[in-house]
Structures are given as structure tokens and as C-alpha cells.
PDB file of C-alpha atoms in Angstrom:
ATOM      1  CA  MET A   1      24.412  -0.905 -28.884  1.00  0.00           C
ATOM      2  CA  ALA A   2      20.681  -0.173 -29.013  1.00  0.00           C
ATOM      3  CA  PRO A   3      19.435   2.664 -26.801  1.00  0.00           C
ATOM      4  CA  PRO A   4      17.464   1.601 -23.727  1.00  0.00           C
ATOM      5  CA  ARG A   5      13.727   1.307 -24.183  1.00  0.00           C
ATOM      6  CA  ILE A   6      11.724   3.738 -22.081  1.00  0.00           C
ATOM      7  CA  GLN A   7       8.142   2.864 -21.273  1.00  0.00           C
ATOM      8  CA  ILE A   8       5.912   5.921 -21.602  1.00  0.00           C
ATOM      9  CA  PRO A   9       2.779   5.706 -19.471  1.00  0.00           C
ATOM     10  CA  ALA A  10      -0.478   5.720 -21.396  1.00  0.00           C
ATOM     11  CA  TYR A  11      -2.640   8.727 -20.693  1.00  0.00           C
ATOM     12  CA  ARG A  12      -5.808  10.489 -21.757  1.00  0.00           C
ATOM     13  CA  ILE A  13      -6.805  14.147 -21.713  1.00  0.00           C
ATOM     14  CA  ALA A  14      -9.301  15.369 -19.109  1.00  0.00           C
ATOM     15  CA  GLU A  15     -10.993  18.696 -18.436  1.00  0.00           C
ATOM     16  CA  THR A  16     -10.316  20.907 -15.444  1.00  0.00           C
ATOM     17  CA  PHE A  17     -12.710  23.432 -13.944  1.00  0.00           C
ATOM     18  CA  HIS A  18     -12.616  26.730 -12.072  1.00  0.00           C
ATOM     19  CA  GLY A  19     -11.918  26.088  -8.391  1.00  0.00           C
ATOM     20  CA  ASP A  20     -10.404  22.643  -8.982  1.00  0.00           C
ATOM     21  CA  THR A  21      -7.682  21.314  -6.697  1.00  0.00           C
ATOM     22  CA  ILE A  22      -5.257  18.607  -7.744  1.00  0.00           C
ATOM     23  CA  GLN A  23      -6.876  16.271  -5.191  1.00  0.00           C
ATOM     24  CA  ALA A  24     -10.350  16.969  -6.575  1.00  0.00           C
ATOM     25  CA  ILE A  25      -9.160  16.151 -10.098  1.00  0.00           C
ATOM     26  CA  ALA A  26      -7.558  12.908  -8.890  1.00  0.00           C
ATOM     27  CA  PHE A  27     -10.799  11.892  -7.184  1.00  0.00           C
ATOM     28  CA  ARG A  28     -12.951  12.781 -10.191  1.00  0.00           C
ATOM     29  CA  GLU A  29     -10.756  11.214 -12.866  1.00  0.00           C
ATOM     30  CA  LEU A  30      -8.935   8.415 -11.030  1.00  0.00           C
ATOM     31  CA  GLY A  31     -11.459   7.600  -8.317  1.00  0.00           C
ATOM     32  CA  ASP A  32      -8.951   8.234  -5.517  1.00  0.00           C
ATOM     33  CA  ALA A  33      -7.874  11.652  -4.229  1.00  0.00           C
ATOM     34  CA  ASN A  34      -4.699  10.072  -2.814  1.00  0.00           C
ATOM     35  CA  ARG A  35      -3.442   9.535  -6.378  1.00  0.00           C
ATOM     36  CA  TRP A  36      -2.812  13.242  -6.923  1.00  0.00           C
ATOM     37  CA  PRO A  37       0.992  12.656  -7.047  1.00  0.00           C
ATOM     38  CA  ASP A  38       0.384  10.623 -10.242  1.00  0.00           C
ATOM     39  CA  LEU A  39      -1.094  13.717 -11.888  1.00  0.00           C
ATOM     40  CA  VAL A  40       1.752  15.895 -10.632  1.00  0.00           C
ATOM     41  CA  ALA A  41       4.393  13.544 -12.051  1.00  0.00           C
ATOM     42  CA  LEU A  42       2.649  12.973 -15.387  1.00  0.00           C
ATOM     43  CA  ASN A  43       2.084  16.697 -15.987  1.00  0.00           C
ATOM     44  CA  GLU A  44       5.369  17.863 -14.416  1.00  0.00           C
ATOM     45  CA  LEU A  45       3.530  20.163 -12.032  1.00  0.00           C
ATOM     46  CA  ARG A  46       4.784  22.064  -9.026  1.00  0.00           C
ATOM     47  CA  PRO A  47       2.928  23.781  -6.153  1.00  0.00           C
ATOM     48  CA  PRO A  48       0.248  25.059  -6.193  1.00  0.00           C
ATOM     49  CA  PHE A  49      -0.187  22.692  -9.194  1.00  0.00           C
ATOM     50  CA  ILE A  50      -3.406  24.345 -10.494  1.00  0.00           C
ATOM     51  CA  THR A  51      -4.810  27.858 -10.132  1.00  0.00           C
ATOM     52  CA  SER A  52      -7.825  29.862 -11.263  1.00  0.00           C
ATOM     53  CA  ASP A  53      -5.768  33.091 -11.264  1.00  0.00           C
ATOM     54  CA  PRO A  54      -4.031  33.726 -14.633  1.00  0.00           C
ATOM     55  CA  ASP A  55      -1.437  35.914 -12.874  1.00  0.00           C
ATOM     56  CA  LEU A  56      -0.183  32.890 -10.917  1.00  0.00           C
ATOM     57  CA  VAL A  57       0.375  30.691 -13.966  1.00  0.00           C
ATOM     58  CA  VAL A  58       4.037  29.750 -14.447  1.00  0.00           C
ATOM     59  CA  PRO A  59       5.671  26.659 -15.972  1.00  0.00           C
ATOM     60  CA  GLY A  60       4.468  23.723 -13.865  1.00  0.00           C
ATOM     61  CA  VAL A  61       1.268  25.439 -12.678  1.00  0.00           C
ATOM     62  CA  LEU A  62      -1.864  24.672 -14.680  1.00  0.00           C
ATOM     63  CA  LEU A  63      -4.605  27.230 -15.287  1.00  0.00           C
ATOM     64  CA  ALA A  64      -8.002  25.840 -14.310  1.00  0.00           C
ATOM     65  CA  GLY A  65     -10.025  25.231 -17.448  1.00  0.00           C
ATOM     66  CA  ASN A  66      -7.063  23.942 -19.426  1.00  0.00           C
ATOM     67  CA  PRO A  67      -6.748  20.211 -20.174  1.00  0.00           C
ATOM     68  CA  ILE A  68      -4.694  17.889 -17.988  1.00  0.00           C
ATOM     69  CA  LYS A  69      -3.123  14.511 -18.739  1.00  0.00           C
ATOM     70  CA  VAL A  70      -4.555  11.607 -16.744  1.00  0.00           C
ATOM     71  CA  LEU A  71      -3.157   8.086 -16.536  1.00  0.00           C
ATOM     72  CA  ALA A  72      -5.142   5.629 -18.639  1.00  0.00           C
ATOM     73  CA  PRO A  73      -6.137   2.230 -17.188  1.00  0.00           C
ATOM     74  CA  SER A  74      -3.396  -0.391 -17.400  1.00  0.00           C
ATOM     75  CA  PRO A  75      -4.037  -3.599 -19.324  1.00  0.00           C
ATOM     76  CA  PHE A  76      -5.389  -6.429 -17.181  1.00  0.00           C
ATOM     77  CA  VAL A  77      -2.624  -8.772 -16.055  1.00  0.00           C
ATOM     78  CA  PRO A  78      -4.045 -12.205 -15.209  1.00  0.00           C
ATOM     79  CA  ALA A  79      -2.734 -14.784 -12.766  1.00  0.00           C
ATOM     80  CA  THR A  80      -1.129 -13.122  -9.754  1.00  0.00           C
ATOM     81  CA  ARG A  81       1.959 -14.792  -8.345  1.00  0.00           C
ATOM     82  CA  SER A  82       0.124 -15.925  -5.246  1.00  0.00           C
ATOM     83  CA  PRO A  83      -3.569 -16.079  -4.339  1.00  0.00           C
ATOM     84  CA  ASP A  84      -2.783 -13.775  -1.407  1.00  0.00           C
ATOM     85  CA  ASP A  85      -1.600 -11.067  -3.834  1.00  0.00           C
ATOM     86  CA  ALA A  86      -5.230 -10.483  -4.771  1.00  0.00           C
ATOM     87  CA  PHE A  87      -5.963  -9.386  -1.192  1.00  0.00           C
ATOM     88  CA  LEU A  88      -3.361  -6.602  -1.383  1.00  0.00           C
ATOM     89  CA  ARG A  89      -1.113  -5.201   1.345  1.00  0.00           C
ATOM     90  CA  ASP A  90      -1.413  -2.258   3.718  1.00  0.00           C
ATOM     91  CA  VAL A  91      -0.072  -0.939   7.009  1.00  0.00           C
ATOM     92  CA  ALA A  92      -1.279  -2.909  10.023  1.00  0.00           C
ATOM     93  CA  LEU A  93      -3.582  -1.177  12.489  1.00  0.00           C
ATOM     94  CA  ASN A  94      -4.272  -1.987  16.128  1.00  0.00           C
ATOM     95  CA  ASN A  95      -7.264  -0.129  17.613  1.00  0.00           C
ATOM     96  CA  LYS A  96      -6.965   2.353  14.714  1.00  0.00           C
ATOM     97  CA  LEU A  97      -3.291   3.002  15.551  1.00  0.00           C
ATOM     98  CA  LEU A  98      -0.294   2.174  13.385  1.00  0.00           C
ATOM     99  CA  GLU A  99       1.906  -0.680  14.548  1.00  0.00           C
ATOM    100  CA  ALA A 100       5.689  -0.813  14.284  1.00  0.00           C
ATOM    101  CA  THR A 101       8.125  -3.664  13.803  1.00  0.00           C
ATOM    102  CA  GLU A 102      11.108  -4.281  16.079  1.00  0.00           C
ATOM    103  CA  GLY A 103      13.227  -2.510  13.481  1.00  0.00           C
ATOM    104  CA  GLY A 104      11.096   0.625  13.673  1.00  0.00           C
ATOM    105  CA  ASP A 105       9.347   0.177  10.329  1.00  0.00           C
ATOM    106  CA  PHE A 106       5.600   0.196   9.835  1.00  0.00           C
ATOM    107  CA  ALA A 107       4.124  -3.253  10.410  1.00  0.00           C
ATOM    108  CA  MET A 108       2.300  -4.545   7.346  1.00  0.00           C
ATOM    109  CA  ALA A 109      -0.806  -6.669   6.863  1.00  0.00           C
ATOM    110  CA  SER A 110      -1.162  -8.767   3.728  1.00  0.00           C
ATOM    111  CA  GLY A 111      -3.326 -11.541   2.340  1.00  0.00           C
ATOM    112  CA  VAL A 112      -6.549 -12.415   4.168  1.00  0.00           C
ATOM    113  CA  PRO A 113      -5.522 -10.496   7.349  1.00  0.00           C
ATOM    114  CA  ASN A 114      -5.328  -7.315   5.270  1.00  0.00           C
ATOM    115  CA  LEU A 115      -8.691  -8.057   3.668  1.00  0.00           C
ATOM    116  CA  ARG A 116     -10.218  -8.623   7.115  1.00  0.00           C
ATOM    117  CA  GLN A 117      -8.689  -5.404   8.439  1.00  0.00           C
ATOM    118  CA  ALA A 118      -9.942  -3.401   5.442  1.00  0.00           C
ATOM    119  CA  LEU A 119     -13.495  -4.713   5.698  1.00  0.00           C
ATOM    120  CA  ASN A 120     -13.669  -4.221   9.468  1.00  0.00           C
ATOM    121  CA  HIS A 121     -12.466  -0.641   9.058  1.00  0.00           C
ATOM    122  CA  ALA A 122     -15.021   0.029   6.316  1.00  0.00           C
ATOM    123  CA  MET A 123     -17.838  -1.224   8.542  1.00  0.00           C
ATOM    124  CA  ILE A 124     -16.941   1.012  11.499  1.00  0.00           C
ATOM    125  CA  THR A 125     -16.387   4.140   9.382  1.00  0.00           C
ATOM    126  CA  GLU A 126     -19.497   6.227   8.826  1.00  0.00           C
ATOM    127  CA  LYS A 127     -20.310   6.628   5.147  1.00  0.00           C
ATOM    128  CA  GLY A 128     -19.625  10.184   4.000  1.00  0.00           C
ATOM    129  CA  ASN A 129     -17.061  10.889   6.735  1.00  0.00           C
ATOM    130  CA  LEU A 130     -14.173  11.054   4.249  1.00  0.00           C
ATOM    131  CA  PRO A 131     -14.709  14.021   1.878  1.00  0.00           C
ATOM    132  CA  PHE A 132     -12.522  12.586  -0.865  1.00  0.00           C
ATOM    133  CA  HIS A 133     -14.098   9.123  -0.557  1.00  0.00           C
ATOM    134  CA  PRO A 134     -17.835   9.803  -0.095  1.00  0.00           C
ATOM    135  CA  ARG A 135     -18.836   6.247  -1.000  1.00  0.00           C
ATOM    136  CA  TYR A 136     -16.473   4.647   1.534  1.00  0.00           C
ATOM    137  CA  GLY A 137     -17.793   3.272   4.814  1.00  0.00           C
ATOM    138  CA  SER A 138     -21.129   2.023   6.063  1.00  0.00           C
ATOM    139  CA  MET A 139     -24.398   3.253   7.508  1.00  0.00           C
ATOM    140  CA  ILE A 140     -23.975   1.220  10.712  1.00  0.00           C
ATOM    141  CA  PRO A 141     -22.556   4.078  12.847  1.00  0.00           C
ATOM    142  CA  ARG A 142     -25.660   6.164  12.069  1.00  0.00           C
ATOM    143  CA  ILE A 143     -27.926   3.816  13.999  1.00  0.00           C
ATOM    144  CA  ILE A 144     -25.743   3.752  17.103  1.00  0.00           C
ATOM    145  CA  GLY A 145     -27.590   5.323  20.026  1.00  0.00           C
ATOM    146  CA  GLU A 146     -31.024   4.533  18.694  1.00  0.00           C
ATOM    147  CA  VAL A 147     -33.414   2.459  20.774  1.00  0.00           C
ATOM    148  CA  SER A 148     -32.243  -1.163  20.668  1.00  0.00           C
ATOM    149  CA  SER A 149     -34.676  -3.275  18.719  1.00  0.00           C
ATOM    150  CA  PRO A 150     -34.718  -6.247  16.348  1.00  0.00           C
ATOM    151  CA  VAL A 151     -35.194  -3.762  13.507  1.00  0.00           C
ATOM    152  CA  SER A 152     -31.949  -1.903  14.272  1.00  0.00           C
ATOM    153  CA  ALA A 153     -30.070  -5.219  14.442  1.00  0.00           C
ATOM    154  CA  ILE A 154     -31.500  -6.279  11.076  1.00  0.00           C
ATOM    155  CA  MET A 155     -30.521  -2.918   9.580  1.00  0.00           C
ATOM    156  CA  ALA A 156     -26.956  -3.235  10.907  1.00  0.00           C
ATOM    157  CA  ALA A 157     -26.642  -6.762   9.491  1.00  0.00           C
ATOM    158  CA  GLU A 158     -27.848  -5.595   6.069  1.00  0.00           C
ATOM    159  CA  TYR A 159     -25.527  -2.583   6.077  1.00  0.00           C
ATOM    160  CA  ALA A 160     -22.582  -4.852   6.943  1.00  0.00           C
ATOM    161  CA  LYS A 161     -23.548  -7.330   4.243  1.00  0.00           C
ATOM    162  CA  SER A 162     -23.651  -4.601   1.601  1.00  0.00           C
ATOM    163  CA  VAL A 163     -20.180  -3.326   2.565  1.00  0.00           C
ATOM    164  CA  VAL A 164     -18.588  -6.778   2.427  1.00  0.00           C
ATOM    165  CA  ALA A 165     -20.385  -7.875  -0.750  1.00  0.00           C
ATOM    166  CA  ALA A 166     -19.257  -4.710  -2.566  1.00  0.00           C
ATOM    167  CA  ASP A 167     -15.569  -5.580  -2.152  1.00  0.00           C
ATOM    168  CA  GLU A 168     -14.179  -7.063  -5.364  1.00  0.00           C
ATOM    169  CA  ARG A 169     -12.115  -9.539  -3.346  1.00  0.00           C
ATOM    170  CA  ILE A 170     -15.274 -11.168  -1.965  1.00  0.00           C
ATOM    171  CA  SER A 171     -17.126 -13.849  -3.931  1.00  0.00           C
ATOM    172  CA  ARG A 172     -20.182 -14.129  -1.691  1.00  0.00           C
ATOM    173  CA  VAL A 173     -21.505 -13.313   1.764  1.00  0.00           C
ATOM    174  CA  ILE A 174     -22.587 -16.492   3.532  1.00  0.00           C
ATOM    175  CA  GLN A 175     -24.114 -14.922   6.635  1.00  0.00           C
ATOM    176  CA  SER A 176     -24.485 -11.512   8.225  1.00  0.00           C
ATOM    177  CA  LYS A 177     -25.972 -10.969  11.673  1.00  0.00           C
ATOM    178  CA  ALA A 178     -25.991  -8.317  14.368  1.00  0.00           C
ATOM    179  CA  GLU A 179     -27.174  -7.867  17.932  1.00  0.00           C
ATOM    180  CA  ALA A 180     -27.481  -4.927  20.292  1.00  0.00           C
ATOM    181  CA  VAL A 181     -25.110  -5.094  23.275  1.00  0.00           C
ATOM    182  CA  GLY A 182     -25.989  -2.244  25.620  1.00  0.00           C
ATOM    183  CA  ASP A 183     -25.443   0.956  23.659  1.00  0.00           C
ATOM    184  CA  LYS A 184     -23.292  -0.821  21.066  1.00  0.00           C
ATOM    185  CA  ILE A 185     -23.911  -3.217  18.194  1.00  0.00           C
ATOM    186  CA  ARG A 186     -21.945  -6.397  17.542  1.00  0.00           C
ATOM    187  CA  VAL A 187     -21.807  -7.370  13.876  1.00  0.00           C
ATOM    188  CA  GLU A 188     -20.604 -10.720  12.529  1.00  0.00           C
ATOM    189  CA  VAL A 189     -20.163 -11.507   8.840  1.00  0.00           C
ATOM    190  CA  ASN A 190     -19.046 -14.781   7.273  1.00  0.00           C
ATOM    191  CA  ALA A 191     -17.949 -14.526   3.655  1.00  0.00           C
ATOM    192  CA  GLU A 192     -15.961 -16.326   0.986  1.00  0.00           C
ATOM    193  CA  THR A 193     -13.149 -14.745  -1.022  1.00  0.00           C
ATOM    194  CA  ILE A 194     -12.708 -14.957  -4.790  1.00  0.00           C
ATOM    195  CA  HIS A 195     -10.203 -17.757  -4.163  1.00  0.00           C
ATOM    196  CA  GLY A 196     -12.672 -19.744  -2.060  1.00  0.00           C
ATOM    197  CA  ARG A 197     -11.071 -18.949   1.288  1.00  0.00           C
ATOM    198  CA  PRO A 198     -13.343 -18.166   4.260  1.00  0.00           C
ATOM    199  CA  VAL A 199     -13.094 -14.807   5.976  1.00  0.00           C
ATOM    200  CA  ASN A 200     -14.873 -14.182   9.274  1.00  0.00           C
ATOM    201  CA  LEU A 201     -15.442 -10.624  10.430  1.00  0.00           C
ATOM    202  CA  GLU A 202     -16.561  -9.271  13.788  1.00  0.00           C
ATOM    203  CA  VAL A 203     -16.793  -5.661  14.896  1.00  0.00           C
ATOM    204  CA  VAL A 204     -18.369  -3.908  17.856  1.00  0.00           C
ATOM    205  CA  ILE A 205     -19.467  -0.360  17.133  1.00  0.00           C
TER     206      ILE A 205
END
């Protein structure tokens, strides 16, 4: 009987620097600080994972400045099982709060509803608010509180358009408009997904 085949993940070698944290390395090398557990598993690390103090180095703790293994990009796999798979899946949010199912599990959003939720959340999150994701969000919240004018509405519409158009699941933005409502701004965006399905977004910030 042939021994079972074990798939070894492809990896590359990356540099580490004095003062690095495992989250900082994940953000720099993988583009997402939340993927730090991937680095821990691949390098068989244990807390504190990486240190700049040679006296704290033990098996499973990397000395800053030494190389670290980083997962290499996976080969592209074409043709997802369903068009909705391209829009991914995430926990469902209601007014920024997690929702639960009757069974007590986290409610999930998938397909176009998840895409809509993700884009709406990106538009209402101020760009630069998340330290590990400095490019996430939009500039719309920065103009809230300014004197209402056609210029501020145009700026909000353009900021929203740029956020939606940057998402790889969007093929094109059909229309983006905004209007001042008291001390808030209502933004509406109509777009088309990569599978030709319409997605209509509306947020009030």
C-alpha cells in the first residue's frame, strides 16, 4: 500500500526587521495582518513568535532579522462552482453589529448581499482608520460636518465611485451620486458585477 500523499504548501523566504511583530510581517508580505496565523503555522512559531532580544530566542521564537517562510501565491483556479462564489462569504452585520441565527451561530452573508455589505462598510469607514489596513475605507467621512454644498456632494460621489470601482468583484460603476441631508450625506452607487449582475448601494453617513 502506497503511503498517503501529503501536500506541502509552497513558500518563499522573506526578511524580518528589528521591531517587527508577526502581524506587521503578515501585512507587509501577505497584504493582510489578519493572516498572521498562517505565518505561525508555516514556521511552527509560538508566543511571542518574534523578538528583537537574543536572550528571548527559544525554539519557536524567531529573532528579528532572521528570514521567515511566507506562503507563496496559490495557482489560479478558474471557474468557480457558482457565480455567487466569486462574491465571497462573511459574517452578516446589522447596524455594525453581528447577527445570530436561531441556533446561536453567526449569521452569514454570501453572494451579492455580502458584496453589497462589504462595499457599504468600506464607504462608511474612514480611510486610514485601520492601522493594519491603511488603504481600506473611503474619504467620505472626512467631509462630514463641512458646509453643505454641491462641491461636497460631488466629492462624496467621486470618493464612493473610487471605492466601488476598486473592488475586483465589480466590472464597472454605472452611476454614483450624493446629496447633503442636514448634517449627513446620502450616497447612492449603481454598479455591475463581473458576472453582469446589478448591485445597488446606498449609505447615509
